[in-house]
């Protein structure tokens, strides 16, 4: 399979998943900035294109780069993976994934989630401020939901809950 993996990553988790996926499949990785500079012809020879983007306030960063092109890529295997700080079974993950593709696009492309983590040292200044504000809101919020309580405890500092096993469903889809 001739696979291209394009990724948008701020602190490295999404890139790490791109590298793991490339190792496991023999695919080629490309930063979104390089992919944005390519013309349509460049993508013609790939049998499969996967886009990975990090979760930012319930949206997948740069996913529009992918979703605005895939109508022209029907016939290829197409997938998005989102990497966020929420665990795979986190309460907002499904909502985030379900709104990325239109009903028609869901017939020929798939969306996956891989849990990443938080790295305050590598975040931009703006991202760090936004995450600290979000962590403070969660801490103040009174909730009985154990998943939300756990999230409130986790987001105040850096952590890494990434694992290559979260790529298994994507690999199965690509190889089917
Ligand atoms: C401003 C901001 C908003 C975020 N929003 C979400 C979110 O809605 N859901 C989530 O699971 N993670 C969220 N995260 C966490 C990142 O998606 C997470 O740290 C991810 O692993 C970053 O990937 P990267 O290392 O490839 O940049 C947010 C992080 C920042 C800085």
mmCIF file with all atom_site columns, C-alpha atoms in Angstrom, residues 134-142 152:
data_model
loop_
_atom_site.group_PDB
_atom_site.id
_atom_site.type_symbol
_atom_site.label_atom_id
_atom_site.label_alt_id
_atom_site.label_comp_id
_atom_site.label_asym_id
_atom_site.label_entity_id
_atom_site.label_seq_id
_atom_site.pdbx_PDB_ins_code
_atom_site.Cartn_x
_atom_site.Cartn_y
_atom_site.Cartn_z
_atom_site.occupancy
_atom_site.B_iso_or_equiv
_atom_site.pdbx_formal_charge
_atom_site.auth_seq_id
_atom_site.auth_comp_id
_atom_site.auth_asym_id
_atom_site.auth_atom_id
_atom_site.pdbx_PDB_model_num
ATOM 1  C CA . UNK A 1 134 ? -9.807  25.373 31.057 1.00 0.00 ? 134 UNK A CA 1
ATOM 2  C CA . UNK A 1 135 ? -8.181  23.461 33.944 1.00 0.00 ? 135 UNK A CA 1
ATOM 3  C CA . UNK A 1 136 ? -9.344  26.156 36.414 1.00 0.00 ? 136 UNK A CA 1
ATOM 4  C CA . UNK A 1 137 ? -12.946 25.978 35.087 1.00 0.00 ? 137 UNK A CA 1
ATOM 5  C CA . UNK A 1 138 ? -12.992 22.178 35.379 1.00 0.00 ? 138 UNK A CA 1
ATOM 6  C CA . UNK A 1 139 ? -11.618 22.351 38.906 1.00 0.00 ? 139 UNK A CA 1
ATOM 7  C CA . UNK A 1 140 ? -14.382 24.754 40.008 1.00 0.00 ? 140 UNK A CA 1
ATOM 8  C CA . UNK A 1 141 ? -17.178 22.837 38.279 1.00 0.00 ? 141 UNK A CA 1
ATOM 9  C CA . UNK A 1 142 ? -19.182 20.671 40.637 1.00 0.00 ? 142 UNK A CA 1
ATOM 10 C CA . UNK A 1 152 ? -10.298 17.915 36.138 1.00 0.00 ? 152 UNK A CA 1
#
